[in-house]
Amino acid sequence: MSLDQEFQQVSGSVRNWKTRPSDSENLALYSLYKQATVGDVNIAAPSGVVESAKFNAWTGRKGISQDDAKQQYIDLAKQLQSKYG
């Protein structure tokens, strides 16, 4: 299975977990997903609290290649699967 295929499969399964990860775990997954699918942040900083937290988490991934972000996302999701899946 290719990296892209595994990423799509794992990201799809994360959406179907029985319980929601903690805020910090969710931000880590979100930021890796955005870095993997979009690349470096390409939007202006938002003003809302939740939006700012997501923006800052994504900004923290700046410079990570999309393939590396996909692999890190897969690794983190697999680690959290037993806890939330």
Tab-separated table of N, CA and C in Angstrom:
chain	number	residue	atom	x	y	z
A	1	MET	N	0.846	-1.175	0.000
A	1	MET	CA	0.000	0.000	0.000
A	1	MET	C	0.895	1.243	0.000
A	2	SER	N	0.556	2.202	-0.840
A	2	SER	CA	1.357	3.426	-0.932
A	2	SER	C	1.092	4.319	0.288
A	3	LEU	N	1.958	5.277	0.501
A	3	LEU	CA	1.804	6.230	1.598
A	3	LEU	C	0.485	6.981	1.476
A	4	ASP	N	0.160	7.438	0.266
A	4	ASP	CA	-1.095	8.170	0.056
A	4	ASP	C	-2.315	7.300	0.369
A	5	GLN	N	-2.279	6.052	-0.051
A	5	GLN	CA	-3.393	5.141	0.219
A	5	GLN	C	-3.540	4.884	1.723
A	6	GLU	N	-2.426	4.660	2.382
A	6	GLU	CA	-2.477	4.410	3.823
A	6	GLU	C	-2.968	5.653	4.564
A	7	PHE	N	-2.511	6.832	4.129
A	7	PHE	CA	-2.952	8.082	4.744
A	7	PHE	C	-4.464	8.249	4.592
A	8	GLN	N	-4.984	7.996	3.408
A	8	GLN	CA	-6.423	8.121	3.183
A	8	GLN	C	-7.201	7.126	4.047
A	9	GLN	N	-6.712	5.919	4.134
A	9	GLN	CA	-7.382	4.898	4.933
A	9	GLN	C	-7.383	5.265	6.413
A	10	VAL	N	-6.226	5.660	6.923
A	10	VAL	CA	-6.109	5.987	8.343
A	10	VAL	C	-6.903	7.244	8.676
A	11	SER	N	-6.816	8.274	7.840
A	11	SER	CA	-7.553	9.509	8.134
A	11	SER	C	-9.058	9.262	8.096
A	12	GLY	N	-9.502	8.373	7.257
A	12	GLY	CA	-10.916	8.008	7.230
A	12	GLY	C	-11.341	7.285	8.492
A	13	SER	N	-10.485	6.424	9.008
A	13	SER	CA	-10.827	5.685	10.225
A	13	SER	C	-10.840	6.587	11.453
A	14	VAL	N	-9.994	7.618	11.461
A	14	VAL	CA	-9.962	8.552	12.591
A	14	VAL	C	-11.316	9.234	12.749
A	15	ARG	N	-11.952	9.549	11.659
A	15	ARG	CA	-13.260	10.216	11.704
A	15	ARG	C	-14.338	9.329	12.326
A	16	ASN	N	-14.098	8.034	12.377
A	16	ASN	CA	-15.087	7.094	12.891
A	16	ASN	C	-14.758	6.537	14.273
A	17	TRP	N	-13.787	7.142	14.962
A	17	TRP	CA	-13.466	6.679	16.305
A	17	TRP	C	-14.667	6.852	17.221
A	18	LYS	N	-14.771	5.977	18.214
A	18	LYS	CA	-15.904	5.986	19.139
A	18	LYS	C	-15.905	7.218	20.037
A	19	THR	N	-14.734	7.647	20.474
A	19	THR	CA	-14.626	8.826	21.321
A	19	THR	C	-13.639	9.814	20.720
A	20	ARG	N	-13.773	11.055	21.141
A	20	ARG	CA	-12.950	12.137	20.612
A	20	ARG	C	-11.633	12.206	21.383
A	21	PRO	N	-10.515	12.380	20.687
A	21	PRO	CA	-9.228	12.539	21.370
A	21	PRO	C	-9.208	13.814	22.221
A	22	SER	N	-8.243	13.906	23.120
A	22	SER	CA	-8.088	15.117	23.920
A	22	SER	C	-7.817	16.299	22.985
A	23	ASP	N	-7.979	17.499	23.509
A	23	ASP	CA	-7.756	18.690	22.679
A	23	ASP	C	-6.339	18.721	22.099
A	24	SER	N	-5.349	18.398	22.919
A	24	SER	CA	-3.970	18.439	22.420
A	24	SER	C	-3.726	17.367	21.363
A	25	GLU	N	-4.298	16.190	21.557
A	25	GLU	CA	-4.150	15.117	20.562
A	25	GLU	C	-4.891	15.482	19.279
A	26	ASN	N	-6.064	16.076	19.441
A	26	ASN	CA	-6.850	16.482	18.283
A	26	ASN	C	-6.122	17.568	17.480
A	27	LEU	N	-5.506	18.515	18.182
A	27	LEU	CA	-4.735	19.559	17.500
A	27	LEU	C	-3.534	18.969	16.765
A	28	ALA	N	-2.902	17.976	17.373
A	28	ALA	CA	-1.760	17.328	16.717
A	28	ALA	C	-2.211	16.633	15.433
A	29	LEU	N	-3.323	15.898	15.512
A	29	LEU	CA	-3.853	15.235	14.320
A	29	LEU	C	-4.257	16.265	13.265
A	30	TYR	N	-4.957	17.309	13.685
A	30	TYR	CA	-5.403	18.349	12.762
A	30	TYR	C	-4.215	18.995	12.048
A	31	SER	N	-3.218	19.386	12.827
A	31	SER	CA	-2.083	20.096	12.231
A	31	SER	C	-1.304	19.211	11.265
A	32	LEU	N	-1.152	17.942	11.599
A	32	LEU	CA	-0.472	17.028	10.684
A	32	LEU	C	-1.303	16.783	9.428
A	33	TYR	N	-2.618	16.687	9.602
A	33	TYR	CA	-3.500	16.491	8.447
A	33	TYR	C	-3.409	17.689	7.497
A	34	LYS	N	-3.476	18.889	8.063
A	34	LYS	CA	-3.396	20.096	7.232
A	34	LYS	C	-2.037	20.191	6.537
A	35	GLN	N	-0.978	19.896	7.263
A	35	GLN	CA	0.361	19.952	6.668
A	35	GLN	C	0.489	18.912	5.561
A	36	ALA	N	-0.114	17.750	5.773
A	36	ALA	CA	-0.042	16.667	4.792
A	36	ALA	C	-0.857	16.971	3.541
A	37	THR	N	-1.985	17.645	3.702
A	37	THR	CA	-2.876	17.861	2.561
A	37	THR	C	-2.701	19.215	1.894
A	38	VAL	N	-2.277	20.231	2.655
A	38	VAL	CA	-2.144	21.586	2.106
A	38	VAL	C	-0.688	22.021	2.018
A	39	GLY	N	0.104	21.631	3.004
A	39	GLY	CA	1.480	22.105	3.095
A	39	GLY	C	1.536	23.211	4.137
A	40	ASP	N	2.534	24.077	4.027
A	40	ASP	CA	2.683	25.162	4.993
A	40	ASP	C	1.448	26.058	5.002
A	41	VAL	N	1.200	26.681	6.151
A	41	VAL	CA	0.049	27.571	6.327
A	41	VAL	C	0.004	28.588	5.190
A	42	ASN	N	-1.188	28.739	4.617
A	42	ASN	CA	-1.349	29.649	3.485
A	42	ASN	C	-2.509	30.620	3.696
A	43	ILE	N	-2.882	30.826	4.962
A	43	ILE	CA	-3.977	31.729	5.288
A	43	ILE	C	-3.520	32.709	6.366
A	44	ALA	N	-4.250	33.800	6.513
A	44	ALA	CA	-3.958	34.769	7.563
A	44	ALA	C	-4.424	34.218	8.906
A	45	ALA	N	-3.797	34.680	9.958
A	45	ALA	CA	-4.164	34.226	11.298
A	45	ALA	C	-5.597	34.634	11.621
A	46	PRO	N	-6.420	33.696	12.085
A	46	PRO	CA	-7.806	34.009	12.441
A	46	PRO	C	-7.888	34.647	13.828
A	47	SER	N	-9.066	35.123	14.187
A	47	SER	CA	-9.217	35.817	15.465
A	47	SER	C	-9.890	34.979	16.551
A	48	GLY	N	-10.638	33.957	16.213
A	48	GLY	CA	-11.330	33.145	17.218
A	48	GLY	C	-10.372	32.287	18.020
A	49	VAL	N	-10.775	31.904	19.223
A	49	VAL	CA	-9.927	31.119	20.113
A	49	VAL	C	-9.617	29.744	19.521
A	50	VAL	N	-10.639	29.024	19.117
A	50	VAL	CA	-10.444	27.683	18.561
A	50	VAL	C	-9.682	27.767	17.241
A	51	GLU	N	-10.090	28.705	16.400
A	51	GLU	CA	-9.425	28.866	15.103
A	51	GLU	C	-7.958	29.234	15.282
A	52	SER	N	-7.664	30.079	16.275
A	52	SER	CA	-6.276	30.464	16.543
A	52	SER	C	-5.452	29.273	17.020
A	53	ALA	N	-6.044	28.432	17.866
A	53	ALA	CA	-5.337	27.245	18.354
A	53	ALA	C	-5.008	26.313	17.189
A	54	LYS	N	-5.969	26.120	16.300
A	54	LYS	CA	-5.745	25.267	15.135
A	54	LYS	C	-4.677	25.877	14.222
A	55	PHE	N	-4.774	27.185	13.994
A	55	PHE	CA	-3.802	27.894	13.159
A	55	PHE	C	-2.397	27.756	13.743
A	56	ASN	N	-2.263	27.984	15.051
A	56	ASN	CA	-0.952	27.901	15.699
A	56	ASN	C	-0.378	26.493	15.651
A	57	ALA	N	-1.242	25.502	15.815
A	57	ALA	CA	-0.779	24.107	15.731
A	57	ALA	C	-0.262	23.805	14.327
A	58	TRP	N	-1.003	24.245	13.325
A	58	TRP	CA	-0.592	24.022	11.937
A	58	TRP	C	0.690	24.783	11.625
A	59	THR	N	0.787	26.024	12.097
A	59	THR	CA	1.989	26.826	11.874
A	59	THR	C	3.219	26.136	12.469
A	60	GLY	N	3.021	25.422	13.571
A	60	GLY	CA	4.118	24.699	14.213
A	60	GLY	C	4.678	23.575	13.364
A	61	ARG	N	3.969	23.171	12.349
A	61	ARG	CA	4.432	22.103	11.442
A	61	ARG	C	5.145	22.658	10.207
A	62	LYS	N	5.289	23.972	10.140
A	62	LYS	CA	5.897	24.612	8.968
A	62	LYS	C	7.241	23.974	8.626
A	63	GLY	N	7.424	23.692	7.353
A	63	GLY	CA	8.685	23.141	6.871
A	63	GLY	C	8.706	21.620	6.764
A	64	ILE	N	7.737	20.958	7.370
A	64	ILE	CA	7.665	19.494	7.258
A	64	ILE	C	7.096	19.162	5.880
A	65	SER	N	7.734	18.266	5.178
A	65	SER	CA	7.233	17.891	3.853
A	65	SER	C	5.875	17.218	3.998
A	66	GLN	N	5.101	17.249	2.934
A	66	GLN	CA	3.784	16.628	2.978
A	66	GLN	C	3.888	15.124	3.221
A	67	ASP	N	4.861	14.466	2.631
A	67	ASP	CA	5.030	13.030	2.851
A	67	ASP	C	5.418	12.733	4.298
A	68	ASP	N	6.307	13.540	4.879
A	68	ASP	CA	6.677	13.343	6.282
A	68	ASP	C	5.484	13.576	7.191
A	69	ALA	N	4.676	14.586	6.882
A	69	ALA	CA	3.478	14.868	7.676
A	69	ALA	C	2.484	13.710	7.578
A	70	LYS	N	2.344	13.132	6.405
A	70	LYS	CA	1.456	11.975	6.246
A	70	LYS	C	1.930	10.817	7.117
A	71	GLN	N	3.229	10.548	7.100
A	71	GLN	CA	3.761	9.441	7.890
A	71	GLN	C	3.598	9.715	9.376
A	72	GLN	N	3.849	10.939	9.808
A	72	GLN	CA	3.680	11.289	11.226
A	72	GLN	C	2.214	11.180	11.641
A	73	TYR	N	1.310	11.574	10.762
A	73	TYR	CA	-0.121	11.457	11.032
A	73	TYR	C	-0.500	9.987	11.203
A	74	ILE	N	-0.047	9.149	10.284
A	74	ILE	CA	-0.329	7.716	10.343
A	74	ILE	C	0.192	7.130	11.652
A	75	ASP	N	1.421	7.470	12.001
A	75	ASP	CA	2.025	6.936	13.224
A	75	ASP	C	1.242	7.371	14.460
A	76	LEU	N	0.873	8.644	14.530
A	76	LEU	CA	0.119	9.147	15.678
A	76	LEU	C	-1.267	8.519	15.742
A	77	ALA	N	-1.938	8.432	14.616
A	77	ALA	CA	-3.280	7.839	14.588
A	77	ALA	C	-3.245	6.376	15.028
A	78	LYS	N	-2.256	5.644	14.587
A	78	LYS	CA	-2.136	4.236	14.992
A	78	LYS	C	-1.866	4.125	16.491
A	79	GLN	N	-1.091	5.054	17.021
A	79	GLN	CA	-0.801	5.068	18.453
A	79	GLN	C	-2.075	5.351	19.262
A	80	LEU	N	-2.922	6.243	18.757
A	80	LEU	CA	-4.138	6.629	19.459
A	80	LEU	C	-5.325	5.695	19.194
A	81	GLN	N	-5.231	4.861	18.176
A	81	GLN	CA	-6.329	3.978	17.764
A	81	GLN	C	-6.852	3.125	18.924
A	82	SER	N	-5.977	2.511	19.670
A	82	SER	CA	-6.422	1.631	20.747
A	82	SER	C	-7.119	2.406	21.862
A	83	LYS	N	-6.768	3.662	22.004
A	83	LYS	CA	-7.347	4.507	23.056
A	83	LYS	C	-8.733	5.035	22.685
A	84	TYR	N	-8.927	5.366	21.408
A	84	TYR	CA	-10.163	6.023	20.981
A	84	TYR	C	-10.973	5.255	19.949
A	85	GLY	N	-10.347	4.312	19.276
A	85	GLY	CA	-11.015	3.603	18.203
A	85	GLY	C	-12.010	2.626	18.678
